[in-house]
Amino acid sequence: MESIEELALGPCIASQYLRPFRLRYRQNGVSKLWDFMRAHDSVSILIFNISQQCFVVVKQFRPAVYMCEMEEQCPQYFENKTEESWCPLSDVLPASKGITYELCAGIVDQPELSLEEIACKEVLEECGYEVPVTSLKRITSSRSGVGLTGSKQTLFYAQVTDDMKSSEGGGQPEEGEMIEVVEIPLQDSMKFAYDETFPKTMGLIFSFMWFQSNIAPKLQEK
Amino acid sequence: MESIEELALGPCIASQYLRPFRLRYRQNGVSKLWDFMRAHDSVSILIFNISQQCFVVVKQFRPAVYMCEMEEQCPQYFENKTEESWCPLSDVLPASKGITYELCAGIVDQPELSLEEIACKEVLEECGYEVPVTSLKRITSSRSGVGLTGSKQTLFYAQVTDDMKSSEGGGQPEEGEMIEVVEIPLQDSMKFAYDETFPKTMGLIFSFMWFQSNIAPKLQEK
């Protein structure tokens, strides 16, 4: 159970992470402006542990998701927000409101590594499995946040066994990552995918369904 | 074919659309900061035209997607970007680089309307079909941009017939929307979903697959 305390909402000035830009252009003769952000592309990996017949996903506290819920409950925090000061948030929601289930994933920020190499690194760091680059299967790619960042997400599939587990995973605590590895039994997976009481990403829902169509029939043959 | 001309990249100051914030908090005893943005929740609608046996989706130029490609080709535009000035972009990429295929969708910004009512309004505005609120089927919801906005996307299914078409759709030109309605024949839909040469959202890919599992079998029975 996560403990989230001492929340305060502040101004976001010269962020290292959020890089807003404005594009001016003429589309079919009409002048336009569009505000957008640059964000890194990313990879995500559907991990299936064949020894345990379960999916391996990650669960973590997401401040942005938590603050969505906060705005719904306490819109005044955002409405009254002035540029300069920090505003302590007293009506604290339970941490569970900001916890999401996601595929193992990472941003593409190392030009010297291939997407597959980055994916394998994330599988090891977040979930503790040593996956050979050649065993990854590329599923597809998509565009996320098309209005805001438009960054490209590439989705892979990795089949693992208990023998490939070399650590507990959990992300990089030195970078502030607090990631919990969660196993979802195959037999419960579609119920989980559609259970809206567990907030999750579309990539997770899609990939569970992709598995049912593309991998599950082959497992049953064996 | 879209014409995109006279591009310039500028500073994004006091954006009406991008609302960055910084959250300070203590998670399990560790102090943290997280930069995020507030964004509206959204609805998206998988539309299937049963008369034509096709999906109805939208296609539009997305500046954020286009600028992802631009940064890959010409990183110097972003690296040298100073806060104050506009920088004309001379190595213009074809507009097609920024064109995405998406489900009909809209943001949730009218508190007096239900999600279903907003969905029906978008189906009419963007795609030209009059869909009764009661005929919408809720598929599921998910969280998008979990690191950045965490906003909630609710996905609906709408089955339509040619008789329900009352206009051409195309969005609201007065709000600058230039949306092209595209019909994807059911028989080509899974090939299209996985064809990465047509950039698209995960919601579109997922919903086509959901249809195959949940709706297509019932159509064949009839």
CSV table of C-alpha atoms in Angstrom, one decimal:
chain,number,residue,atom,x,y,z
A,1,MET,CA,0.0,0.0,0.0
A,2,GLU,CA,1.4,3.3,-1.1
A,3,SER,CA,1.7,6.2,1.4
A,4,ILE,CA,1.3,9.6,-0.3
A,5,GLU,CA,1.7,12.6,2.0
A,6,GLU,CA,2.5,16.3,2.2
A,7,LEU,CA,1.1,17.1,-1.3
A,8,ALA,CA,1.5,20.6,-2.7
A,9,LEU,CA,0.7,22.0,-6.1
A,10,GLY,CA,3.1,24.4,-7.5
A,11,PRO,CA,4.1,26.4,-10.6
A,12,CYS,CA,5.9,24.5,-13.3
A,13,ILE,CA,8.5,26.9,-14.6
A,14,ALA,CA,11.4,25.8,-17.0
A,15,SER,CA,10.6,22.2,-16.6
A,16,GLN,CA,13.2,19.7,-17.7
A,17,TYR,CA,10.5,17.3,-18.7
A,18,LEU,CA,7.7,19.4,-20.2
A,19,ARG,CA,8.8,21.2,-23.4
A,20,PRO,CA,6.0,23.3,-24.8
A,21,PHE,CA,6.2,24.8,-28.3
A,22,ARG,CA,3.8,26.6,-30.6
A,23,LEU,CA,3.6,25.8,-34.3
A,24,ARG,CA,2.3,28.4,-36.8
A,25,TYR,CA,1.3,27.1,-40.2
A,26,ARG,CA,-1.1,27.5,-43.1
A,27,GLN,CA,-3.3,24.5,-43.8
A,28,ASN,CA,-5.1,24.5,-47.1
A,29,GLY,CA,-4.8,28.3,-47.1
A,30,VAL,CA,-6.0,28.8,-43.5
A,31,SER,CA,-3.6,30.2,-40.9
A,32,LYS,CA,-3.4,28.2,-37.8
A,33,LEU,CA,-1.6,28.0,-34.4
A,34,TRP,CA,-1.2,24.8,-32.4
A,35,ASP,CA,0.4,24.3,-29.0
A,36,PHE,CA,2.1,21.0,-28.5
A,37,MET,CA,4.8,19.3,-26.4
A,38,ARG,CA,7.8,17.3,-27.4
A,39,ALA,CA,8.0,14.0,-25.7
A,40,HIS,CA,10.2,10.9,-26.2
A,41,ASP,CA,9.0,8.0,-28.2
A,42,SER,CA,8.5,4.9,-26.1
A,43,VAL,CA,8.5,1.1,-26.1
A,44,SER,CA,6.2,-1.2,-24.1
A,45,ILE,CA,6.3,-4.9,-23.7
A,46,LEU,CA,3.6,-7.5,-23.1
A,47,ILE,CA,5.3,-10.1,-20.9
A,48,PHE,CA,3.9,-13.6,-20.6
A,49,ASN,CA,5.4,-16.0,-18.1
A,50,ILE,CA,4.7,-19.4,-19.6
A,51,SER,CA,5.9,-21.3,-16.5
A,52,GLN,CA,3.2,-19.5,-14.4
A,53,GLN,CA,0.7,-19.0,-17.2
A,54,CYS,CA,0.4,-15.3,-16.2
A,55,PHE,CA,1.1,-11.9,-17.6
A,56,VAL,CA,3.7,-9.7,-15.9
A,57,VAL,CA,2.6,-6.1,-15.6
A,58,VAL,CA,3.6,-3.1,-13.5
A,59,LYS,CA,1.6,-1.1,-11.1
A,60,GLN,CA,2.7,2.4,-9.9
A,61,PHE,CA,1.5,5.7,-8.5
A,62,ARG,CA,1.0,8.2,-11.2
A,63,PRO,CA,0.9,11.8,-10.1
A,64,ALA,CA,-0.9,12.9,-13.3
A,65,VAL,CA,-3.7,10.4,-12.8
A,66,TYR,CA,-4.0,11.2,-9.2
A,67,MET,CA,-4.3,14.9,-10.0
A,68,CYS,CA,-7.1,14.2,-12.5
A,69,GLU,CA,-9.1,12.7,-9.7
A,70,MET,CA,-8.1,15.6,-7.4
A,71,GLU,CA,-9.4,18.1,-10.0
A,72,GLU,CA,-12.7,16.3,-10.1
A,73,GLN,CA,-13.1,16.4,-6.3
A,74,CYS,CA,-11.4,19.7,-5.6
A,75,PRO,CA,-11.4,21.9,-8.8
A,76,GLN,CA,-10.7,25.0,-6.7
A,77,TYR,CA,-7.0,23.9,-6.3
A,78,PHE,CA,-6.5,24.3,-10.0
A,79,GLU,CA,-8.9,27.3,-10.5
A,80,ASN,CA,-7.2,29.4,-7.9
A,81,LYS,CA,-3.7,28.4,-8.8
A,82,THR,CA,-1.5,31.5,-9.2
A,83,GLU,CA,1.8,31.3,-11.1
A,84,GLU,CA,4.1,31.8,-8.2
A,85,SER,CA,3.2,30.1,-5.0
A,86,TRP,CA,2.9,26.5,-3.7
A,87,CYS,CA,-0.5,25.5,-2.5
A,88,PRO,CA,-0.7,22.6,0.0
A,89,LEU,CA,-3.4,20.1,-0.8
A,90,SER,CA,-5.3,19.3,2.4
A,91,ASP,CA,-8.2,17.2,1.1
A,92,VAL,CA,-6.0,14.3,0.3
A,93,LEU,CA,-7.5,11.4,-1.7
A,94,PRO,CA,-6.3,7.8,-1.1
A,95,ALA,CA,-3.1,7.0,-3.0
A,96,SER,CA,-5.1,4.2,-4.7
A,97,LYS,CA,-6.8,6.9,-6.9
A,98,GLY,CA,-3.5,7.4,-8.7
A,99,ILE,CA,-2.4,3.8,-9.1
A,100,THR,CA,-2.4,2.4,-12.6
A,101,TYR,CA,-1.7,-0.9,-14.2
A,102,GLU,CA,0.5,-0.7,-17.2
A,103,LEU,CA,2.7,-2.8,-19.5
A,104,CYS,CA,6.4,-2.7,-18.7
A,105,ALA,CA,7.6,0.3,-20.7
A,106,GLY,CA,10.3,2.9,-21.2
A,107,ILE,CA,11.2,6.0,-23.1
A,108,VAL,CA,13.5,5.9,-26.1
A,109,ASP,CA,16.2,8.3,-25.1
A,110,GLN,CA,19.4,6.4,-25.9
A,111,PRO,CA,20.1,6.8,-29.6
A,112,GLU,CA,22.9,4.2,-29.5
A,113,LEU,CA,20.4,1.4,-28.5
A,114,SER,CA,17.8,-0.2,-30.8
A,115,LEU,CA,14.2,-0.3,-29.7
A,116,GLU,CA,14.6,-4.0,-29.0
A,117,GLU,CA,17.6,-3.3,-26.7
A,118,ILE,CA,15.7,-0.6,-24.8
A,119,ALA,CA,12.8,-3.0,-24.4
A,120,CYS,CA,15.0,-5.8,-23.0
A,121,LYS,CA,16.6,-3.3,-20.6
A,122,GLU,CA,13.2,-2.2,-19.3
A,123,VAL,CA,12.0,-5.8,-18.9
A,124,LEU,CA,15.0,-6.5,-16.7
A,125,GLU,CA,14.9,-3.2,-14.7
A,126,GLU,CA,11.2,-3.2,-14.1
A,127,CYS,CA,10.3,-6.9,-14.0
A,128,GLY,CA,13.5,-8.7,-13.4
A,129,TYR,CA,13.6,-11.0,-16.5
A,130,GLU,CA,16.6,-11.5,-18.7
A,131,VAL,CA,15.1,-11.6,-22.2
A,132,PRO,CA,17.4,-12.1,-25.3
A,133,VAL,CA,16.9,-9.3,-27.9
A,134,THR,CA,16.2,-11.8,-30.6
A,135,SER,CA,13.3,-13.4,-28.8
A,136,LEU,CA,11.2,-10.2,-28.7
A,137,LYS,CA,8.3,-10.1,-31.2
A,138,ARG,CA,7.2,-6.7,-32.5
A,139,ILE,CA,3.4,-6.4,-32.4
A,140,THR,CA,2.8,-3.0,-33.8
A,141,SER,CA,3.3,0.8,-33.2
A,142,SER,CA,0.8,3.6,-32.6
A,143,ARG,CA,0.7,7.3,-31.9
A,144,SER,CA,-0.2,8.5,-28.5
A,145,GLY,CA,-1.5,11.9,-27.3
A,146,VAL,CA,-2.1,12.9,-30.9
A,147,GLY,CA,-3.3,16.4,-29.9
A,148,LEU,CA,-0.4,17.0,-27.4
A,149,THR,CA,2.7,15.0,-28.1
A,150,GLY,CA,2.0,12.6,-31.0
A,151,SER,CA,4.9,10.4,-29.9
A,152,LYS,CA,5.4,6.9,-31.3
A,153,GLN,CA,4.9,3.9,-29.1
A,154,THR,CA,6.2,0.5,-30.2
A,155,LEU,CA,4.7,-2.6,-28.7
A,156,PHE,CA,6.6,-5.9,-28.3
A,157,TYR,CA,5.8,-9.3,-27.0
A,158,ALA,CA,8.2,-11.3,-24.7
A,159,GLN,CA,7.6,-14.8,-23.6
A,160,VAL,CA,9.5,-15.7,-20.4
A,161,THR,CA,10.0,-18.6,-18.1
A,162,ASP,CA,10.7,-18.7,-14.3
A,163,ASP,CA,14.3,-19.5,-15.2
A,164,MET,CA,14.8,-16.2,-16.9
A,165,LYS,CA,14.0,-14.3,-13.7
A,166,SER,CA,17.3,-12.8,-12.3
A,167,SER,CA,16.0,-10.1,-9.9
A,168,GLU,CA,12.9,-8.7,-8.4
A,169,GLY,CA,12.6,-5.8,-10.8
A,170,GLY,CA,10.8,-2.7,-9.4
A,171,GLY,CA,12.6,-0.1,-11.5
A,172,GLN,CA,15.5,2.2,-10.6
A,173,PRO,CA,15.0,3.5,-7.0
A,174,GLU,CA,17.9,5.9,-7.6
A,175,GLU,CA,15.8,7.5,-10.3
A,176,GLY,CA,12.8,7.7,-8.0
A,177,GLU,CA,11.0,4.7,-9.6
A,178,MET,CA,8.7,2.8,-7.3
A,179,ILE,CA,7.2,0.1,-9.4
A,180,GLU,CA,5.4,-3.0,-8.2
A,181,VAL,CA,5.5,-6.1,-10.4
A,182,VAL,CA,2.1,-7.8,-10.7
A,183,GLU,CA,1.2,-11.2,-12.1
A,184,ILE,CA,-2.2,-11.5,-13.8
A,185,PRO,CA,-3.2,-15.1,-14.3
A,186,LEU,CA,-4.1,-15.8,-18.0
A,187,GLN,CA,-7.5,-17.2,-17.0
A,188,ASP,CA,-8.4,-13.9,-15.2
A,189,SER,CA,-6.8,-11.6,-17.8
A,190,MET,CA,-9.8,-10.6,-19.9
A,191,LYS,CA,-12.0,-10.0,-16.9
A,192,PHE,CA,-9.1,-7.8,-15.5
A,193,ALA,CA,-8.7,-6.0,-18.8
A,194,TYR,CA,-12.3,-4.8,-18.8
A,195,ASP,CA,-12.6,-4.2,-15.1
A,196,GLU,CA,-12.7,-0.4,-14.9
A,197,THR,CA,-12.0,-0.4,-11.1
A,198,PHE,CA,-8.4,-1.1,-12.0
A,199,PRO,CA,-7.3,2.0,-14.0
A,200,LYS,CA,-5.0,0.9,-16.9
A,201,THR,CA,-3.7,2.0,-20.2
A,202,MET,CA,-5.2,1.1,-23.6
A,203,GLY,CA,-1.9,-0.6,-24.5
A,204,LEU,CA,-2.4,-3.2,-21.7
A,205,ILE,CA,-6.1,-3.8,-22.7
A,206,PHE,CA,-5.2,-4.2,-26.4
A,207,SER,CA,-2.2,-6.5,-25.8
A,208,PHE,CA,-4.2,-8.9,-23.6
A,209,MET,CA,-6.7,-9.2,-26.3
A,210,TRP,CA,-4.0,-9.5,-29.0
A,211,PHE,CA,-2.6,-12.4,-26.9
A,212,GLN,CA,-6.0,-14.1,-26.9
A,213,SER,CA,-6.2,-14.0,-30.7
A,214,ASN,CA,-2.6,-14.6,-31.6
A,215,ILE,CA,-0.8,-16.6,-28.9
A,216,ALA,CA,-3.4,-18.4,-26.8
A,217,PRO,CA,-4.6,-20.7,-29.6
A,218,LYS,CA,-1.0,-21.9,-30.2
A,219,LEU,CA,-0.5,-22.6,-26.4
A,220,GLN,CA,-3.6,-24.8,-26.4
A,221,GLU,CA,-2.3,-26.8,-29.4
A,222,LYS,CA,0.8,-27.8,-27.4
B,1,MET,CA,-4.3,16.1,-50.1
B,2,GLU,CA,-3.4,18.5,-47.4
B,3,SER,CA,-1.3,21.5,-48.1
B,4,ILE,CA,0.9,22.6,-45.2
B,5,GLU,CA,2.9,25.8,-45.7
B,6,GLU,CA,4.7,28.7,-44.0
B,7,LEU,CA,5.6,26.7,-40.9
B,8,ALA,CA,7.3,28.4,-38.0
B,9,LEU,CA,8.1,27.2,-34.5
B,10,GLY,CA,7.6,29.6,-31.7
B,11,PRO,CA,7.6,30.0,-27.9
B,12,CYS,CA,4.6,28.7,-26.1
B,13,ILE,CA,3.8,31.2,-23.4
B,14,ALA,CA,0.6,31.4,-21.3
B,15,SER,CA,-1.0,28.7,-23.5
B,16,GLN,CA,-4.8,28.4,-23.2
B,17,TYR,CA,-4.4,24.7,-24.0
B,18,LEU,CA,-1.3,23.5,-22.2
B,19,ARG,CA,-1.6,23.9,-18.4
B,20,PRO,CA,1.6,22.7,-16.7
B,21,PHE,CA,1.8,22.1,-13.0
B,22,ARG,CA,4.3,20.7,-10.6
B,23,LEU,CA,3.3,18.3,-7.7
B,24,ARG,CA,5.4,18.0,-4.7
B,25,TYR,CA,4.7,15.0,-2.4
B,26,ARG,CA,6.2,12.3,-0.2
B,27,GLN,CA,5.8,8.7,-1.4
B,28,ASN,CA,6.6,6.0,1.2
B,29,GLY,CA,8.8,8.6,3.0
B,30,VAL,CA,10.7,9.8,-0.1
B,31,SER,CA,10.2,13.4,-1.3
B,32,LYS,CA,9.3,13.7,-5.0
B,33,LEU,CA,8.5,16.3,-7.6
B,34,TRP,CA,6.5,15.5,-10.7
B,35,ASP,CA,5.7,17.8,-13.6
B,36,PHE,CA,2.4,17.1,-15.3
B,37,MET,CA,-0.4,18.8,-17.4
B,38,ARG,CA,-4.1,19.0,-16.9
B,39,ALA,CA,-6.0,17.8,-19.9
B,40,HIS,CA,-9.7,17.2,-20.4
B,41,ASP,CA,-11.0,13.6,-20.3
B,42,SER,CA,-12.3,12.4,-23.7
B,43,VAL,CA,-14.7,10.1,-25.4
B,44,SER,CA,-14.1,8.1,-28.6
B,45,ILE,CA,-16.5,6.1,-30.6
B,46,LEU,CA,-16.0,3.1,-32.8
B,47,ILE,CA,-18.6,3.6,-35.6
B,48,PHE,CA,-19.6,0.7,-37.8
B,49,ASN,CA,-21.9,1.3,-40.8
B,50,ILE,CA,-23.8,-1.9,-41.2
B,51,SER,CA,-25.3,-0.9,-44.6
B,52,GLN,CA,-21.8,-0.5,-46.0
B,53,GLN,CA,-20.1,-3.1,-43.8
B,54,CYS,CA,-17.4,-0.6,-43.0
B,55,PHE,CA,-15.9,1.3,-40.1
B,56,VAL,CA,-16.1,5.1,-40.1
B,57,VAL,CA,-13.0,6.7,-38.9
B,58,VAL,CA,-11.4,10.2,-39.1
B,59,LYS,CA,-8.2,11.3,-40.7
B,60,GLN,CA,-6.6,14.6,-39.9
B,61,PHE,CA,-3.3,16.6,-39.9
B,62,ARG,CA,-1.9,16.5,-36.4
B,63,PRO,CA,0.8,19.2,-35.7
B,64,ALA,CA,2.2,17.3,-32.8
B,65,VAL,CA,2.7,14.1,-34.8
B,66,TYR,CA,4.2,16.1,-37.7
B,67,MET,CA,6.7,17.8,-35.4
B,68,CYS,CA,7.8,14.4,-34.0
B,69,GLU,CA,8.9,13.5,-37.5
B,70,MET,CA,10.4,17.0,-37.9
B,71,GLU,CA,12.5,16.6,-34.8
B,72,GLU,CA,13.8,13.3,-36.1
B,73,GLN,CA,14.8,14.8,-39.4
B,74,CYS,CA,15.8,18.3,-38.2
B,75,PRO,CA,16.7,18.2,-34.5
B,76,GLN,CA,18.4,21.5,-34.8
B,77,TYR,CA,15.1,23.3,-34.9
B,78,PHE,CA,14.3,22.2,-31.4
B,79,GLU,CA,17.9,22.3,-30.0
B,80,ASN,CA,18.5,25.9,-31.0
B,81,LYS,CA,15.0,27.1,-30.0
B,82,THR,CA,15.3,30.2,-27.8
B,83,GLU,CA,12.4,31.3,-25.7
B,84,GLU,CA,11.5,34.5,-27.5
B,85,SER,CA,11.6,34.2,-31.3
B,86,TRP,CA,9.8,32.5,-34.1
B,87,CYS,CA,11.9,30.2,-36.3
B,88,PRO,CA,10.7,29.5,-39.8
B,89,LEU,CA,11.0,25.8,-40.8
B,90,SER,CA,12.4,25.6,-44.2
B,91,ASP,CA,13.0,21.8,-44.7
B,92,VAL,CA,9.4,21.1,-44.9
B,93,LEU,CA,8.3,17.5,-44.7
B,94,PRO,CA,5.2,16.3,-46.7
B,95,ALA,CA,2.0,17.0,-44.8
B,96,SER,CA,1.3,13.2,-45.0
B,97,LYS,CA,3.9,12.8,-42.2
B,98,GLY,CA,1.5,14.3,-39.8
B,99,ILE,CA,-1.7,12.6,-40.9
B,100,THR,CA,-3.2,10.1,-38.5
B,101,TYR,CA,-6.2,7.8,-38.6
B,102,GLU,CA,-8.3,8.0,-35.4
B,103,LEU,CA,-11.6,7.0,-34.0
B,104,CYS,CA,-14.2,9.8,-33.9
B,105,ALA,CA,-13.5,11.5,-30.6
B,106,GLY,CA,-14.0,14.6,-28.5
B,107,ILE,CA,-13.0,16.2,-25.2
B,108,VAL,CA,-15.3,16.2,-22.2
B,109,ASP,CA,-15.7,19.9,-21.5
B,110,GLN,CA,-19.4,20.4,-21.1
B,111,PRO,CA,-20.4,19.4,-17.6
B,112,GLU,CA,-24.1,19.6,-18.4
B,113,LEU,CA,-23.8,16.8,-20.9
B,114,SER,CA,-23.3,13.1,-20.2
B,115,LEU,CA,-20.4,11.2,-21.8
B,116,GLU,CA,-23.0,9.5,-24.1
B,117,GLU,CA,-24.4,12.9,-25.2
B,118,ILE,CA,-20.9,14.2,-26.0
B,119,ALA,CA,-20.2,11.1,-27.9
B,120,CYS,CA,-23.3,11.4,-30.0
B,121,LYS,CA,-22.5,15.1,-30.7
B,122,GLU,CA,-19.0,14.2,-31.9
B,123,VAL,CA,-20.4,11.4,-34.2
B,124,LEU,CA,-22.7,13.9,-35.8
B,125,GLU,CA,-20.1,16.8,-36.1
B,126,GLU,CA,-17.2,14.7,-37.2
B,127,CYS,CA,-18.9,11.9,-39.2
B,128,GLY,CA,-22.4,13.1,-40.0
B,129,TYR,CA,-24.5,10.4,-38.4
B,130,GLU,CA,-27.4,11.0,-36.1
B,131,VAL,CA,-27.0,8.3,-33.3
B,132,PRO,CA,-29.6,8.1,-30.5
B,133,VAL,CA,-27.9,8.3,-27.1
B,134,THR,CA,-29.5,5.0,-26.0
B,135,SER,CA,-28.0,3.0,-28.9
B,136,LEU,CA,-24.4,3.7,-27.8
B,137,LYS,CA,-22.7,0.8,-26.2
B,138,ARG,CA,-19.9,1.5,-23.7
B,139,ILE,CA,-16.9,-0.7,-24.3
B,140,THR,CA,-14.5,0.4,-21.6
B,141,SER,CA,-12.3,3.2,-20.3
B,142,SER,CA,-8.5,3.7,-20.0
B,143,ARG,CA,-6.0,6.2,-18.9
B,144,SER,CA,-3.9,8.0,-21.5
B,145,GLY,CA,-0.6,9.7,-21.2
B,146,VAL,CA,-0.1,8.3,-17.7
B,147,GLY,CA,3.2,10.2,-17.2
B,148,LEU,CA,1.9,13.5,-18.5
B,149,THR,CA,-1.9,14.0,-18.3
B,150,GLY,CA,-3.4,10.7,-17.0
B,151,SER,CA,-6.7,11.7,-18.5
B,152,LYS,CA,-9.6,9.2,-18.8
B,153,GLN,CA,-10.7,8.1,-22.2
B,154,THR,CA,-14.1,6.3,-22.5
B,155,LEU,CA,-14.7,4.2,-25.5
B,156,PHE,CA,-18.1,3.6,-27.1
B,157,TYR,CA,-19.5,1.6,-29.9
B,158,ALA,CA,-22.1,2.9,-32.3
B,159,GLN,CA,-23.7,0.9,-35.1
B,160,VAL,CA,-25.1,3.1,-37.8
B,161,THR,CA,-26.9,2.7,-41.2
B,162,ASP,CA,-26.8,4.8,-44.3
B,163,ASP,CA,-30.3,6.2,-43.3
B,164,MET,CA,-28.8,7.8,-40.2
B,165,LYS,CA,-26.4,9.9,-42.2
B,166,SER,CA,-27.6,13.5,-42.2
B,167,SER,CA,-24.5,15.5,-43.2
B,168,GLU,CA,-21.0,15.1,-44.5
B,169,GLY,CA,-19.3,15.5,-41.1
B,170,GLY,CA,-15.8,17.0,-41.2
B,171,GLY,CA,-15.8,18.7,-37.8
B,172,GLN,CA,-16.4,22.4,-37.1
B,173,PRO,CA,-14.5,24.5,-39.6
B,174,GLU,CA,-15.2,27.6,-37.5
B,175,GLU,CA,-13.1,26.0,-34.7
B,176,GLY,CA,-10.4,25.2,-37.3
B,177,GLU,CA,-11.2,21.5,-37.5
B,178,MET,CA,-10.3,19.9,-40.9
B,179,ILE,CA,-11.4,16.4,-40.6
B,180,GLU,CA,-11.8,13.9,-43.3
B,181,VAL,CA,-14.2,11.0,-42.9
B,182,VAL,CA,-12.8,7.7,-44.0
B,183,GLU,CA,-14.6,4.4,-44.5
B,184,ILE,CA,-12.5,1.2,-43.8
B,185,PRO,CA,-14.2,-1.9,-45.2
B,186,LEU,CA,-14.7,-4.6,-42.6
B,187,GLN,CA,-12.8,-7.1,-44.7
B,188,ASP,CA,-9.7,-4.9,-44.8
B,189,SER,CA,-9.9,-3.7,-41.3
B,190,MET,CA,-7.4,-5.9,-39.5
B,191,LYS,CA,-4.8,-5.5,-42.3
B,192,PHE,CA,-5.3,-1.8,-41.9
B,193,ALA,CA,-5.0,-1.9,-38.1
B,194,TYR,CA,-1.6,-3.5,-38.3
B,195,ASP,CA,-0.3,-1.6,-41.3
B,196,GLU,CA,2.2,0.8,-39.7
B,197,THR,CA,2.4,2.9,-42.8
B,198,PHE,CA,-0.9,4.5,-41.7
B,199,PRO,CA,-0.1,6.1,-38.3
B,200,LYS,CA,-3.0,5.6,-35.9
B,201,THR,CA,-4.0,5.5,-32.3
B,202,MET,CA,-4.0,2.5,-30.0
B,203,GLY,CA,-7.7,3.1,-29.4
B,204,LEU,CA,-8.4,2.5,-33.1
B,205,ILE,CA,-6.4,-0.7,-33.3
B,206,PHE,CA,-7.9,-2.0,-30.1
B,207,SER,CA,-11.5,-1.3,-31.1
B,208,PHE,CA,-11.2,-3.0,-34.5
B,209,MET,CA,-10.0,-6.1,-32.7
B,210,TRP,CA,-12.7,-5.8,-30.1
B,211,PHE,CA,-15.2,-5.7,-32.9
B,212,GLN,CA,-13.8,-8.9,-34.4
B,213,SER,CA,-14.2,-10.7,-31.1
B,214,ASN,CA,-17.5,-9.2,-29.9
B,215,ILE,CA,-19.6,-8.0,-32.8
B,216,ALA,CA,-18.4,-9.8,-36.0
B,217,PRO,CA,-19.5,-13.3,-34.8
B,218,LYS,CA,-23.1,-12.0,-34.2
B,219,LEU,CA,-23.2,-10.4,-37.6
B,220,GLN,CA,-22.3,-13.7,-39.3
B,221,GLU,CA,-25.1,-15.5,-37.4
B,222,LYS,CA,-27.7,-13.2,-39.0
